[in-house]
Short mmCIF file of C-alpha atoms and ligand atoms in Angstrom, two decimals:
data_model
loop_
_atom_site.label_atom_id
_atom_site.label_comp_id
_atom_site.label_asym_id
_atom_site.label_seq_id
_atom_site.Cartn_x
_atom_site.Cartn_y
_atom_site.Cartn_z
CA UNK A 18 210.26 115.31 202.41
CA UNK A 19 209.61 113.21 205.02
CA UNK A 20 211.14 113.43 208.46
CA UNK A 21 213.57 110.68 208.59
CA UNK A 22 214.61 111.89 205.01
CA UNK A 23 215.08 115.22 206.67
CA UNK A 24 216.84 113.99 209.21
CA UNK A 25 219.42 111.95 207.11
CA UNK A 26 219.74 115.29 204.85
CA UNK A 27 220.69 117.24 207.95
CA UNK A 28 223.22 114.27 208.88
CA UNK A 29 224.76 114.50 205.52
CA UNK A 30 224.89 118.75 205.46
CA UNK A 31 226.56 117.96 209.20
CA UNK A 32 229.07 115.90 207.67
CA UNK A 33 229.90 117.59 204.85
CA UNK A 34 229.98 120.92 206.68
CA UNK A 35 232.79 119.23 209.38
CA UNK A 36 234.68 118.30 206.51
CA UNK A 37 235.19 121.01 204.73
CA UNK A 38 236.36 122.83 208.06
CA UNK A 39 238.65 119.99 208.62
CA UNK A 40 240.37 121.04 205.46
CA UNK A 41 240.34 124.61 205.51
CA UNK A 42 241.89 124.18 208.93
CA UNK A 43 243.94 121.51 207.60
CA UNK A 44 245.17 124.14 205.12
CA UNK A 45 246.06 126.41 207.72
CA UNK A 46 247.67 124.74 210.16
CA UNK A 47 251.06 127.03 210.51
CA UNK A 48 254.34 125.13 209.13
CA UNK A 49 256.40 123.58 211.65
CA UNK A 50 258.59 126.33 213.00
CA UNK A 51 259.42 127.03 216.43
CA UNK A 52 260.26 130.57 215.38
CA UNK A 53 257.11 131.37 214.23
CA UNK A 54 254.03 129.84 215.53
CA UNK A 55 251.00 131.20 213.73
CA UNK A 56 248.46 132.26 215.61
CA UNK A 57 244.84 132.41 214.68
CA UNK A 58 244.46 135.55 216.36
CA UNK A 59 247.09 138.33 217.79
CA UNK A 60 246.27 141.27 220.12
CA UNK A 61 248.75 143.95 219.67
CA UNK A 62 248.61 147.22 222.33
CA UNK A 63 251.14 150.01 220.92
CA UNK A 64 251.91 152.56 223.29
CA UNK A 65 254.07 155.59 221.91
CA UNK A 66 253.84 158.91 220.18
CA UNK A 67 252.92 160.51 216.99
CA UNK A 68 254.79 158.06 215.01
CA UNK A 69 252.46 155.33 216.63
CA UNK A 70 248.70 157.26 217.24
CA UNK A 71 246.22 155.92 214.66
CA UNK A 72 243.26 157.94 216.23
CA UNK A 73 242.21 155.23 217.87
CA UNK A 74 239.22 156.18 220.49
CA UNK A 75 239.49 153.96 223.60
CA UNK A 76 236.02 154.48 224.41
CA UNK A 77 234.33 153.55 221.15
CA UNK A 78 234.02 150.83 218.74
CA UNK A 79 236.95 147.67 219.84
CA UNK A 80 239.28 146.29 216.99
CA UNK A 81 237.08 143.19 215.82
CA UNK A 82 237.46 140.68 212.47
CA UNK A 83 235.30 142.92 210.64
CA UNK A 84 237.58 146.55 211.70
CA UNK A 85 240.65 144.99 213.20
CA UNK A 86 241.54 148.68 214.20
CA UNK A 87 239.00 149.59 215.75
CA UNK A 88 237.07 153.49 215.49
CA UNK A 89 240.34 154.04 213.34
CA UNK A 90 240.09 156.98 210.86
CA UNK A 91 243.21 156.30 208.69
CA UNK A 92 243.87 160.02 208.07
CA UNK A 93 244.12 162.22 209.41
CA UNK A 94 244.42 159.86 212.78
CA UNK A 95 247.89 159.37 211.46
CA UNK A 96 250.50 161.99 210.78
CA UNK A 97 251.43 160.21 207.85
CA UNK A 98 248.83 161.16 204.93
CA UNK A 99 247.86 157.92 205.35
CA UNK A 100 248.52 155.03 207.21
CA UNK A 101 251.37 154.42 209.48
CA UNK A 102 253.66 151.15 210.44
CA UNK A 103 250.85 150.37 212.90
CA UNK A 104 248.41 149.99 210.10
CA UNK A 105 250.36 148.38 207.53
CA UNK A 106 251.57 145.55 210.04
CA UNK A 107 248.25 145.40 211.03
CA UNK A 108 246.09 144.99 207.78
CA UNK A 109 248.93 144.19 205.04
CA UNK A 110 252.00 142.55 206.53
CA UNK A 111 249.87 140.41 209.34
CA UNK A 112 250.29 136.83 209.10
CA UNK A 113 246.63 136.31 211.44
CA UNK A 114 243.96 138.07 212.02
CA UNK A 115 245.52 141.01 214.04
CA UNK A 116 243.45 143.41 216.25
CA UNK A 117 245.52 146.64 216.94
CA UNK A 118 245.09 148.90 220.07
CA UNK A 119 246.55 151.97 219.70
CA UNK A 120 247.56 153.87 222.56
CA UNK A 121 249.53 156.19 221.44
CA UNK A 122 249.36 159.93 221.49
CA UNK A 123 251.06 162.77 219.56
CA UNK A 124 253.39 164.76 221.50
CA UNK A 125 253.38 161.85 223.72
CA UNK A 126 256.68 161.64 226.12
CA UNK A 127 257.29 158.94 228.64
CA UNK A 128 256.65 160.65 231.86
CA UNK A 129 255.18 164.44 232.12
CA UNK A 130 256.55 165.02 235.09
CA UNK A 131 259.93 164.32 233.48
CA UNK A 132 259.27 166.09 230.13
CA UNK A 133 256.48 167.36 228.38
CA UNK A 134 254.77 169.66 225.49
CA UNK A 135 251.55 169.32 227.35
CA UNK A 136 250.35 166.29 225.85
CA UNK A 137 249.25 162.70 227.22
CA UNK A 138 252.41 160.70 228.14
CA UNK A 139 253.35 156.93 227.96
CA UNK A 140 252.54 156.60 231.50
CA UNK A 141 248.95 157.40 230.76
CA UNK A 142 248.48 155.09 228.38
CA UNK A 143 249.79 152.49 230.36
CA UNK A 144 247.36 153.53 232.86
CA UNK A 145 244.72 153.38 230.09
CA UNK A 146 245.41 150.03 229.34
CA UNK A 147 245.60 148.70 232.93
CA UNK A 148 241.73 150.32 233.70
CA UNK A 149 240.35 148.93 229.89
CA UNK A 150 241.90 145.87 229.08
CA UNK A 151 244.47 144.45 231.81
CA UNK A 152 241.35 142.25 233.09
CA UNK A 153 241.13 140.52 229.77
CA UNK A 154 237.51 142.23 229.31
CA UNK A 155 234.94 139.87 226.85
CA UNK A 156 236.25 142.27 224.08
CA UNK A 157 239.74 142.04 224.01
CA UNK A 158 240.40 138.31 225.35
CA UNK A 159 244.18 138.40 225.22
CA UNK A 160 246.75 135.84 226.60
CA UNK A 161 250.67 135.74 227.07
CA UNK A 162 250.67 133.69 223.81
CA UNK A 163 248.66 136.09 221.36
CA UNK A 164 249.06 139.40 222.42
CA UNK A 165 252.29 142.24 221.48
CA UNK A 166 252.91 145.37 223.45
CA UNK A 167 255.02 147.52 221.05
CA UNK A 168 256.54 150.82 222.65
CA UNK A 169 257.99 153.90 220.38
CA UNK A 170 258.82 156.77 222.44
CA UNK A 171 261.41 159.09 222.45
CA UNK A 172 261.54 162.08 219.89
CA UNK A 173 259.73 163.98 222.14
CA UNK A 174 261.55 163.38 225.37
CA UNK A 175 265.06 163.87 223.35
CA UNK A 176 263.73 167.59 221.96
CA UNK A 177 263.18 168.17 225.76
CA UNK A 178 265.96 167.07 227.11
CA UNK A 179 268.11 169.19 224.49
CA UNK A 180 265.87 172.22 225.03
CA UNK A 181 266.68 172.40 227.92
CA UNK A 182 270.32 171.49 227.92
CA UNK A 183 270.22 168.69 230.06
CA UNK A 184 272.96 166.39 230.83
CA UNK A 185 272.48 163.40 228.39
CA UNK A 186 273.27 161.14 230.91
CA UNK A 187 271.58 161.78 233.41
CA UNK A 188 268.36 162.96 232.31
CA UNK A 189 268.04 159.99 230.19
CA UNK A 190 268.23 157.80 233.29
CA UNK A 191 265.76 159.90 234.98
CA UNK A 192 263.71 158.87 231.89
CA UNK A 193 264.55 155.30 231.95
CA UNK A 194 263.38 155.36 235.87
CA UNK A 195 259.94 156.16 234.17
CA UNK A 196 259.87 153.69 231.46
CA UNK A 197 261.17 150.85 232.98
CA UNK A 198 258.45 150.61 235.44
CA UNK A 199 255.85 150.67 232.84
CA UNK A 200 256.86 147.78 230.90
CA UNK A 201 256.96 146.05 234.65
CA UNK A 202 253.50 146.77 234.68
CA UNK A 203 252.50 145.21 231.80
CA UNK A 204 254.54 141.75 232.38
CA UNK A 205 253.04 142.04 235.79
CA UNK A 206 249.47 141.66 233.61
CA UNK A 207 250.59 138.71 231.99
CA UNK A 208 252.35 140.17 229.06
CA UNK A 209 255.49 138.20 227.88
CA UNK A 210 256.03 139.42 224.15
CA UNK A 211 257.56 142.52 224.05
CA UNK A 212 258.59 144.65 220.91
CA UNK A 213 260.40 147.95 221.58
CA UNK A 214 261.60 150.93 218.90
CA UNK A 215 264.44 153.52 219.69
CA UNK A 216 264.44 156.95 218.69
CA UNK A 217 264.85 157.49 214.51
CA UNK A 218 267.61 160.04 214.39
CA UNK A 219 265.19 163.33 214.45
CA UNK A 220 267.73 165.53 214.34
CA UNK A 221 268.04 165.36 210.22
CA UNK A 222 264.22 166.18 210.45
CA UNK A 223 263.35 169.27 209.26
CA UNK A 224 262.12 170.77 212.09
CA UNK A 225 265.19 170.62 214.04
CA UNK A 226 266.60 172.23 211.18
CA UNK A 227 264.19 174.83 210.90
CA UNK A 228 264.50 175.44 214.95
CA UNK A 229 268.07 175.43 215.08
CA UNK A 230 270.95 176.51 212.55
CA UNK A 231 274.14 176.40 214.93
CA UNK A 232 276.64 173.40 214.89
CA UNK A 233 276.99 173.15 218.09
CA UNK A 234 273.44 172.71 218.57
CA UNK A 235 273.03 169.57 215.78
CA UNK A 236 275.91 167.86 217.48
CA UNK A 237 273.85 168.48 220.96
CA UNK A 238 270.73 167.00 219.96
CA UNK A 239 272.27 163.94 218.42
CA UNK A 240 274.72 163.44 221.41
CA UNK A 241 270.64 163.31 223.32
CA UNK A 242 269.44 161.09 220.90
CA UNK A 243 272.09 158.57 220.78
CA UNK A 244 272.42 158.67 225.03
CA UNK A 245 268.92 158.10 224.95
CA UNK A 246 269.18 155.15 222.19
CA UNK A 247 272.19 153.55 224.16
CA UNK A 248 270.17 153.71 227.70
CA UNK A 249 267.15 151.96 225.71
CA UNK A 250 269.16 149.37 224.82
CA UNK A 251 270.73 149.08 228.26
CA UNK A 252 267.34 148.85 229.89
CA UNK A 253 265.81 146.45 227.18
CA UNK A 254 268.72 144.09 228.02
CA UNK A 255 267.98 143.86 231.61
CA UNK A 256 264.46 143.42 231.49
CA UNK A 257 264.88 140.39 229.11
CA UNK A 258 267.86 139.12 231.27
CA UNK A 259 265.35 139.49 234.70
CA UNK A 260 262.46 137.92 232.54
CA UNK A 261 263.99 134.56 230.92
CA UNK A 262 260.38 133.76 229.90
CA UNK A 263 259.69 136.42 228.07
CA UNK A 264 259.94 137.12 224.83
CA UNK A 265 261.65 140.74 223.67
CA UNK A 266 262.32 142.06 220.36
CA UNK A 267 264.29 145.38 219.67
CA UNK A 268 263.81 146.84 216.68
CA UNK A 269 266.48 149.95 215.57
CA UNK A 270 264.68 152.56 214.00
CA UNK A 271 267.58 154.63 213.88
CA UNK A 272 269.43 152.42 211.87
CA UNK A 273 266.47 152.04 209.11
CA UNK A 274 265.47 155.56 208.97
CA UNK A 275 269.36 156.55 208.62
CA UNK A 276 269.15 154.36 205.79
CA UNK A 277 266.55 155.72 203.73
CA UNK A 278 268.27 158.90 204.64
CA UNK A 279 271.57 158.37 203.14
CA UNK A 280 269.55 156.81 200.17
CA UNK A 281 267.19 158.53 199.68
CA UNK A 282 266.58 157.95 195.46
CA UNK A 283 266.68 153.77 196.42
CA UNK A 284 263.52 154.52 198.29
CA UNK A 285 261.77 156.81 195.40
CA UNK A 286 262.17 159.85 197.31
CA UNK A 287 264.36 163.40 195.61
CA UNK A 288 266.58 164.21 198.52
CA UNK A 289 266.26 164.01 202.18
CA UNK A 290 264.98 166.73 203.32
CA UNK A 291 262.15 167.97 201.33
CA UNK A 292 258.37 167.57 202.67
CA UNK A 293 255.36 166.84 200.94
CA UNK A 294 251.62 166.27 202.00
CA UNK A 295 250.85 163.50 200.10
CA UNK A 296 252.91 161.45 202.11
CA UNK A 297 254.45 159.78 199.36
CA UNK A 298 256.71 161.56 196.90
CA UNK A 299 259.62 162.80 199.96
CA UNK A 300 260.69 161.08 203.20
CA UNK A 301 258.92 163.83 205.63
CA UNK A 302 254.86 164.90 205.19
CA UNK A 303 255.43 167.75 207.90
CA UNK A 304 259.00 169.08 209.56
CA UNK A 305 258.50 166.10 212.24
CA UNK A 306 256.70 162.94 210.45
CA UNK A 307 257.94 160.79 207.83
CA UNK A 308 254.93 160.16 205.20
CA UNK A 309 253.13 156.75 204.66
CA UNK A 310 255.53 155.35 202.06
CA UNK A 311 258.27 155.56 204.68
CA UNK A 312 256.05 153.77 207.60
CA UNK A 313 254.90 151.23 204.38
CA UNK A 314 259.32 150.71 203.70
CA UNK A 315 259.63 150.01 207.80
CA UNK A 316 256.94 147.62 208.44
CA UNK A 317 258.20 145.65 205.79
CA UNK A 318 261.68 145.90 207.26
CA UNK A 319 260.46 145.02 209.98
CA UNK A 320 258.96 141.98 209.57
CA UNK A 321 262.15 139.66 210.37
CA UNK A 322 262.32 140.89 213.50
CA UNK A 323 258.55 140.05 214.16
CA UNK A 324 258.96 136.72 213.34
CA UNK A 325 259.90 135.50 216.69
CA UNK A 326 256.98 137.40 218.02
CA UNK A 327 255.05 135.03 216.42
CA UNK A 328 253.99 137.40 212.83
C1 NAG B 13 245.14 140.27 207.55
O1 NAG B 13 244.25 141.20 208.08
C2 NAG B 13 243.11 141.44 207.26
C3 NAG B 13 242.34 142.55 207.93
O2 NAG B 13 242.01 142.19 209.24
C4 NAG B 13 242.30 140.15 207.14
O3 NAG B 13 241.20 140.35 206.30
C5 NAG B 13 243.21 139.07 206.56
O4 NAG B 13 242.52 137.85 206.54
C6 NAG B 13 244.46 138.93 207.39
N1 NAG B 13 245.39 138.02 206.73
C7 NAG B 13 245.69 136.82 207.22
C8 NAG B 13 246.71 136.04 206.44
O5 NAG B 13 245.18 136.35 208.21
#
């Protein structure tokens, strides 16, 4: 082959090569919809508890095409059996490329020096993502457009505040007080979509049940749950009426997990109540954590509401 041959041949491979990635991008230009703009790429932080950690190692490998989770060891970094909402919304229900930071940490409450079991809290995390990735490292090049913070805290705080026989009231505002300032933060970096989860109605868990056997004391810990749920609400309200350009999804757990509770046999499961390690065949895998199939039955419930965060 000569080398104006060659050089024609090249041409021609050039051409071809730019049309077929006209088409394929042709093919996947998003359908006009102002609710949900495709994006070729999302960034999604979770911060949260046990319901939320995916073993996710900060300090290791970074969420990338080729692992968009990360260092992530499905199980046992779940407490699932398997995976968990994170991981299904990340690799099954995702719309885009998704790469998933999770923050979260089991045991996890929103401020220790609130409440605390002596594990990390939500402020931490926060903390954790303002010294790895509020600076929009090379690694994780996030913008307001592309990039979720998801928060699911609660369980843990609402045990607390029950154990202790706080005022519902008012040691849910002393919460708040903590939490609000944290999602500050993050707008304050540049965040603007927002997804936020309330607390799933732990007192039918088993461990509650196993820790406590008095009416009195059921009635107490749901009276904590729902204060907390209603001051969630509350706060999510005003931070999306201060921030008009932001966009904030609530999603109620509560209200799904009751579900699958009251119907339990529509969802596969015998009763509500029982647990079982593979994560599949009853609502709970331990006395505290709903197994896979029940994270697999929420992320899919959930996806309406992700819509208008662009999924
Ligand atoms: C969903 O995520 C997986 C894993 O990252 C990826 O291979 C797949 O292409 C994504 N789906 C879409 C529609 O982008």
């Amino acid at each position: 082959m000569n080398y104006r041959s060659l050089i024609s041949y090249t041409a021609l491979a050039v051409f071809v090569a730019s049309i077929l990635l006209w088409l394929r991008n042709y093919n996947s230009l998003p359908k006009l919809s102002i609710s949900n703009p495709a994006q070729p790429q999302m960034f999604w932080f979770a911060f949260g508890d046990s319901y939320s950690a995916t073993g996710f190692d900060i300090g290791s490998t970074q969420p990338s095409a080729l692992n968009p989770m990360g260092n992530t060891a499905l199980d046992p970094g779940t407490q699932s059996g398997g995976n968990n909402w994170i991981g299904y919304l990340t690799t099954q229900y995702n719309t885009s490329l998704v790469l998933s930071y999770s923050l979260a940490i089991a045991g996890a409450t929103i401020d220790n020096s609130i409440a605390t079991w002596g594990f990390g809290d939500m402020t931490s995390q926060v903390a954790a993502f303002q010294s790895n990735y509020a600076s929009r490292p090379a690694s994780a090049p996030w913008t307001a457009d592309n990039t979720i913070v998801s928060f699911w805290v609660g369980i843990n705080d609402v045990y607390y505040g029950f154990a202790h026989n706080d005022d519902p009231s008012i040691f849910v505002s002393t919460l708040l007080n903590k939490y609000r300032p944290l999602v500050e933060q993050l707008y304050s970096n540049g965040v603007r979509k927002f997804l936020f989860l309330n607390c799933p109605p732990s007192t039918r868990s088993p461990q509650v049940h196993e820790e406590n056997n008095l009416p009195e004391q059921f009635q107490r810990h749901a009276a904590m749950v729902t204060a907390y749920n209603d001051g969630l609400k509350d706060m999510v309200h005003h931070f999306s009426d201060d921030h008009k350009d932001a966009t904030v999804v609530f999603y109620d757990s509560w209200a799904f997990m009751t579900r699958v509770l009251d119907n339990p046999a529509e969802y596969g499961y015998r009763d509500a109540t029982c647990i079982n390690v593979d994560g599949s065949s009853c609502v709970w895998w331990n006395n505290l954590h709903p197994g896979w199939t029940y994270h697999k039955y929420q992320a899919d419930d959930m996806l309406a509401s992700l819509a208008r965060l662009g999924w």
